[in-house]
Short mmCIF file of C-alpha atoms in Angstrom, two decimals:
data_model
loop_
_atom_site.label_atom_id
_atom_site.label_comp_id
_atom_site.label_asym_id
_atom_site.label_seq_id
_atom_site.Cartn_x
_atom_site.Cartn_y
_atom_site.Cartn_z
CA GLY A 1 61.02 -131.83 -75.00
CA ALA A 2 59.75 -132.17 -71.40
CA VAL A 3 57.32 -129.47 -70.32
CA VAL A 4 56.92 -128.09 -66.80
CA SER A 5 54.05 -125.62 -66.28
CA GLN A 6 53.86 -123.15 -63.42
CA HIS A 7 50.93 -120.99 -62.31
CA PRO A 8 50.42 -118.13 -61.66
CA SER A 9 53.18 -116.27 -63.49
CA ARG A 10 52.68 -113.08 -61.45
CA VAL A 11 50.94 -112.50 -58.15
CA ILE A 12 50.59 -109.45 -55.96
CA CYS A 13 49.40 -109.84 -52.45
CA LYS A 14 49.08 -107.97 -49.16
CA SER A 15 51.44 -108.65 -46.27
CA GLY A 16 50.14 -111.39 -44.05
CA THR A 17 48.26 -113.35 -46.68
CA SER A 18 49.12 -116.66 -48.17
CA VAL A 19 49.90 -117.45 -51.77
CA LYS A 20 49.82 -120.86 -53.48
CA ILE A 21 51.88 -121.62 -56.61
CA GLU A 22 51.27 -124.69 -58.69
CA CYS A 23 53.76 -126.67 -60.66
CA ARG A 24 52.81 -129.40 -63.17
CA SER A 25 54.72 -131.74 -65.24
CA LEU A 26 52.61 -131.99 -68.47
CA ASP A 27 54.16 -134.83 -70.40
CA PHE A 28 55.92 -136.89 -67.81
CA GLN A 29 55.60 -138.17 -64.26
CA ALA A 30 57.83 -136.48 -61.70
CA THR A 31 58.34 -138.24 -58.40
CA THR A 32 60.58 -135.31 -57.48
CA MET A 33 60.36 -131.66 -58.12
CA PHE A 34 62.56 -128.82 -57.03
CA TRP A 35 61.57 -125.36 -55.86
CA TYR A 36 64.06 -122.51 -56.40
CA ARG A 37 64.03 -118.88 -55.48
CA GLN A 38 65.85 -116.11 -57.31
CA PHE A 39 66.35 -112.60 -56.15
CA PRO A 40 67.27 -109.87 -58.69
CA LYS A 41 70.78 -110.31 -60.02
CA GLN A 42 71.36 -113.41 -57.92
CA SER A 43 71.79 -117.02 -58.65
CA LEU A 44 69.11 -119.68 -58.29
CA MET A 45 68.79 -120.93 -54.78
CA LEU A 46 67.30 -124.34 -54.05
CA MET A 47 64.60 -123.99 -51.40
CA ALA A 48 63.33 -127.51 -51.19
CA THR A 49 62.92 -130.81 -52.87
CA SER A 50 59.36 -132.07 -53.29
CA ASN A 51 58.83 -135.74 -53.05
CA GLU A 52 55.60 -137.38 -54.29
CA GLY A 53 53.73 -138.97 -51.42
CA SER A 54 56.16 -137.95 -48.66
CA LYS A 55 57.51 -134.84 -46.84
CA ALA A 56 59.54 -132.28 -48.72
CA THR A 57 63.24 -131.89 -47.89
CA TYR A 58 64.11 -128.33 -47.04
CA GLU A 59 67.41 -126.62 -47.52
CA GLN A 60 69.18 -125.12 -44.58
CA GLY A 61 67.66 -121.75 -43.64
CA VAL A 62 64.38 -122.33 -45.40
CA GLU A 63 61.40 -122.32 -42.94
CA LYS A 64 59.27 -125.36 -43.68
CA ASP A 65 56.33 -123.90 -41.78
CA LYS A 66 56.47 -120.75 -43.96
CA PHE A 67 56.95 -122.44 -47.31
CA LEU A 68 54.49 -125.35 -47.36
CA ILE A 69 55.08 -127.90 -50.09
CA ASN A 70 52.60 -130.49 -51.17
CA HIS A 71 53.29 -133.16 -53.83
CA ALA A 72 50.13 -135.17 -53.89
CA SER A 73 50.39 -136.63 -57.34
CA LEU A 74 53.08 -137.49 -59.84
CA THR A 75 52.34 -134.44 -61.89
CA LEU A 76 51.58 -131.75 -59.43
CA SER A 77 53.55 -129.97 -56.66
CA THR A 78 52.38 -126.86 -54.85
CA LEU A 79 54.28 -124.23 -52.87
CA THR A 80 52.35 -122.11 -50.45
CA VAL A 81 53.96 -119.02 -49.02
CA THR A 82 52.23 -118.49 -45.71
CA SER A 83 51.91 -115.16 -44.01
CA ALA A 84 53.94 -113.53 -46.78
CA HIS A 85 56.01 -110.40 -46.09
CA PRO A 86 57.71 -107.94 -48.40
CA GLU A 87 61.02 -109.80 -47.96
CA ASP A 88 59.42 -112.92 -49.54
CA SER A 89 58.99 -110.98 -52.81
CA SER A 90 61.00 -112.97 -55.39
CA PHE A 91 60.92 -115.11 -58.44
CA TYR A 92 59.90 -118.61 -57.53
CA ILE A 93 60.77 -121.29 -59.99
CA CYS A 94 59.87 -125.03 -59.95
CA SER A 95 61.73 -127.65 -61.93
CA ALA A 96 61.75 -131.36 -62.51
CA GLU A 97 64.05 -133.95 -63.93
CA PRO A 98 62.23 -136.01 -66.63
CA GLY A 99 64.72 -138.88 -66.52
CA GLN A 100 64.82 -138.88 -70.39
CA GLY A 101 68.14 -137.16 -70.48
CA ALA A 102 71.10 -137.37 -68.18
CA VAL A 103 70.80 -137.02 -64.39
CA GLY A 104 70.75 -133.42 -63.27
CA GLU A 105 69.20 -132.07 -66.52
CA LEU A 106 66.38 -129.94 -65.18
CA PHE A 107 63.44 -128.48 -67.03
CA PHE A 108 62.01 -125.37 -65.44
CA GLY A 109 58.53 -124.02 -65.16
CA GLU A 110 57.88 -120.43 -66.29
CA GLY A 111 58.37 -119.09 -62.83
CA SER A 112 56.12 -117.09 -60.56
CA ARG A 113 56.99 -113.59 -59.67
CA LEU A 114 55.64 -112.77 -56.21
CA THR A 115 55.29 -109.22 -54.95
CA VAL A 116 54.20 -108.68 -51.36
CA LEU A 117 52.97 -105.24 -50.49
CA GLN Y 1 80.94 -124.26 -48.87
CA LYS Y 2 80.64 -125.58 -52.44
CA GLU Y 3 80.87 -122.69 -54.87
CA VAL Y 4 80.45 -122.12 -58.60
CA GLU Y 5 81.95 -118.82 -59.81
CA GLN Y 6 81.21 -116.83 -62.96
CA ASN Y 7 82.12 -113.35 -64.05
CA SER Y 8 78.94 -111.46 -63.84
CA GLY Y 9 79.70 -109.26 -66.87
CA PRO Y 10 78.31 -107.77 -68.92
CA LEU Y 11 80.32 -109.45 -71.59
CA SER Y 12 79.76 -107.59 -74.85
CA VAL Y 13 80.47 -109.42 -78.06
CA PRO Y 14 79.90 -108.23 -81.74
CA GLU Y 15 77.42 -110.06 -83.79
CA GLY Y 16 79.01 -113.00 -85.68
CA ALA Y 17 81.95 -113.32 -83.30
CA ILE Y 18 82.63 -116.17 -80.72
CA ALA Y 19 81.30 -115.54 -77.28
CA SER Y 20 83.34 -117.30 -74.52
CA LEU Y 21 81.81 -117.84 -71.09
CA ASN Y 22 83.76 -119.23 -68.21
CA CYS Y 23 82.90 -120.97 -64.93
CA THR Y 24 85.05 -122.40 -62.12
CA TYR Y 25 83.93 -124.64 -59.27
CA SER Y 26 85.36 -125.54 -55.95
CA ASP Y 27 84.37 -129.23 -55.40
CA ARG Y 28 86.77 -131.64 -57.08
CA GLY Y 29 84.25 -134.38 -56.67
CA SER Y 30 81.78 -132.69 -59.00
CA GLN Y 31 80.52 -135.06 -61.70
CA SER Y 32 78.24 -133.29 -64.05
CA PHE Y 33 78.14 -129.70 -65.47
CA PHE Y 34 75.41 -127.74 -67.18
CA TRP Y 35 74.89 -124.44 -68.91
CA TYR Y 36 71.50 -122.74 -68.77
CA ARG Y 37 70.36 -119.69 -70.61
CA GLN Y 38 68.02 -117.19 -68.85
CA TYR Y 39 66.35 -114.37 -70.57
CA SER Y 40 65.39 -111.36 -68.46
CA GLY Y 41 62.24 -112.15 -66.45
CA LYS Y 42 62.17 -115.72 -67.66
CA SER Y 43 63.11 -119.07 -66.18
CA PRO Y 44 66.30 -120.87 -67.18
CA GLU Y 45 66.43 -123.35 -70.11
CA LEU Y 46 69.03 -126.06 -70.51
CA ILE Y 47 71.61 -125.35 -73.27
CA MET Y 48 74.33 -128.00 -72.75
CA SER Y 49 75.43 -130.69 -70.41
CA ILE Y 50 78.94 -132.17 -70.17
CA TYR Y 51 80.31 -134.96 -68.04
CA SER Y 52 83.80 -135.83 -69.21
CA ASN Y 53 86.94 -133.85 -69.97
CA GLY Y 54 87.16 -132.31 -73.40
CA ASP Y 55 84.79 -130.62 -75.77
CA LYS Y 56 81.20 -131.33 -76.62
CA GLU Y 57 79.56 -129.58 -79.55
CA ASP Y 58 75.85 -128.96 -80.20
CA GLY Y 59 75.15 -126.64 -83.20
CA ARG Y 60 76.67 -123.27 -82.47
CA PHE Y 61 77.40 -124.23 -78.88
CA THR Y 62 80.55 -125.93 -77.55
CA ALA Y 63 81.00 -126.80 -73.88
CA GLN Y 64 84.50 -127.42 -72.65
CA LEU Y 65 85.42 -129.24 -69.41
CA ASN Y 66 88.74 -129.47 -67.64
CA LYS Y 67 88.33 -131.32 -64.35
CA ALA Y 68 91.98 -130.91 -63.40
CA SER Y 69 91.62 -127.10 -63.55
CA GLN Y 70 88.06 -127.25 -62.18
CA TYR Y 71 87.03 -125.19 -65.14
CA VAL Y 72 84.03 -125.39 -67.53
CA SER Y 73 83.34 -123.06 -70.43
CA LEU Y 74 80.75 -122.33 -73.09
CA LEU Y 75 81.57 -121.06 -76.53
CA ILE Y 76 78.98 -119.63 -78.79
CA ARG Y 77 79.95 -119.39 -82.37
CA ASP Y 78 78.45 -116.95 -84.94
CA SER Y 79 76.86 -115.04 -82.01
CA GLN Y 80 73.37 -113.60 -82.71
CA PRO Y 81 71.47 -110.82 -80.94
CA SER Y 82 69.05 -113.48 -79.73
CA ASP Y 83 71.86 -115.02 -77.79
CA SER Y 84 71.84 -111.95 -75.42
CA ALA Y 85 70.95 -113.40 -72.04
CA THR Y 86 72.31 -114.44 -68.77
CA TYR Y 87 74.12 -117.82 -68.91
CA LEU Y 88 74.11 -119.80 -65.75
CA CYS Y 89 76.68 -122.48 -65.02
CA ALA Y 90 75.42 -125.29 -62.79
CA VAL Y 91 77.53 -128.06 -61.22
CA ASN Y 92 76.30 -131.17 -59.58
CA VAL Y 93 78.32 -131.61 -56.38
CA TYR Y 94 76.79 -134.89 -55.13
CA SER Y 95 78.49 -138.11 -56.23
CA GLY Y 96 75.08 -139.58 -56.73
CA GLY Y 97 74.39 -137.09 -59.45
CA GLY Y 98 70.79 -136.26 -58.42
CA ALA Y 99 69.47 -132.88 -59.33
CA ASP Y 100 69.12 -131.88 -55.71
CA GLY Y 101 72.92 -131.50 -55.65
CA LEU Y 102 72.93 -128.82 -58.34
CA THR Y 103 74.66 -125.51 -57.44
CA PHE Y 104 74.20 -122.52 -59.76
CA GLY Y 105 76.56 -119.69 -60.37
CA LYS Y 106 75.25 -116.16 -60.44
CA GLY Y 107 75.39 -116.08 -64.24
CA THR Y 108 77.17 -114.08 -66.86
CA HIS Y 109 75.26 -111.39 -68.65
CA LEU Y 110 76.03 -111.64 -72.33
CA ILE Y 111 75.23 -108.85 -74.79
CA ILE Y 112 75.54 -109.39 -78.57
CA GLN Y 113 75.93 -106.10 -80.34
CA PRO Y 114 74.34 -105.91 -83.84
#
């Protein structure tokens, strides 16, 4: 099946620093990738849609200047959490739709657990 | 506000029995429906997708959809301890069907008792 790889799986950083998370589609090209955030015992919340070669589309309430998304190639999207604060600590998960299955069938990366001290 | 509702559980089922997971959604225009399994500390993985009313079977899993009642369910037959996880219901609320229209429920925590 389709594989989406995410790195790093865990990161701990100090408040005020920036953290970059990478998401790669390993065996397919993804013109669109999706970034989700999940707090403990909560559902997945879509943060933004990453579009190759163009600006990301952010969901309401998500600060685009704080969560920088770059989708420079068909296999790589990055999410940078700038000036991270403890409230940004969460599980960040990227996903992509390979197009081999039905529309809406997402394959997820392993997730990145961010802890901001 | 488009919503997807699930009982958070935990739902406890003895090994070998049938586990029944339920999900309701608010948008009558929803077109596609998905069940994802998420183990603790891991990311979700797709289990089933269903698009038309009725049942869809895949191995031990059966998805059931009733659009009139705005209800989708997942049955797991011959439950195994390895099925213990949180099951997320996801509904596509955009008529275009693109994945950016997916809304996830909070998930049902399923425990299979050996």
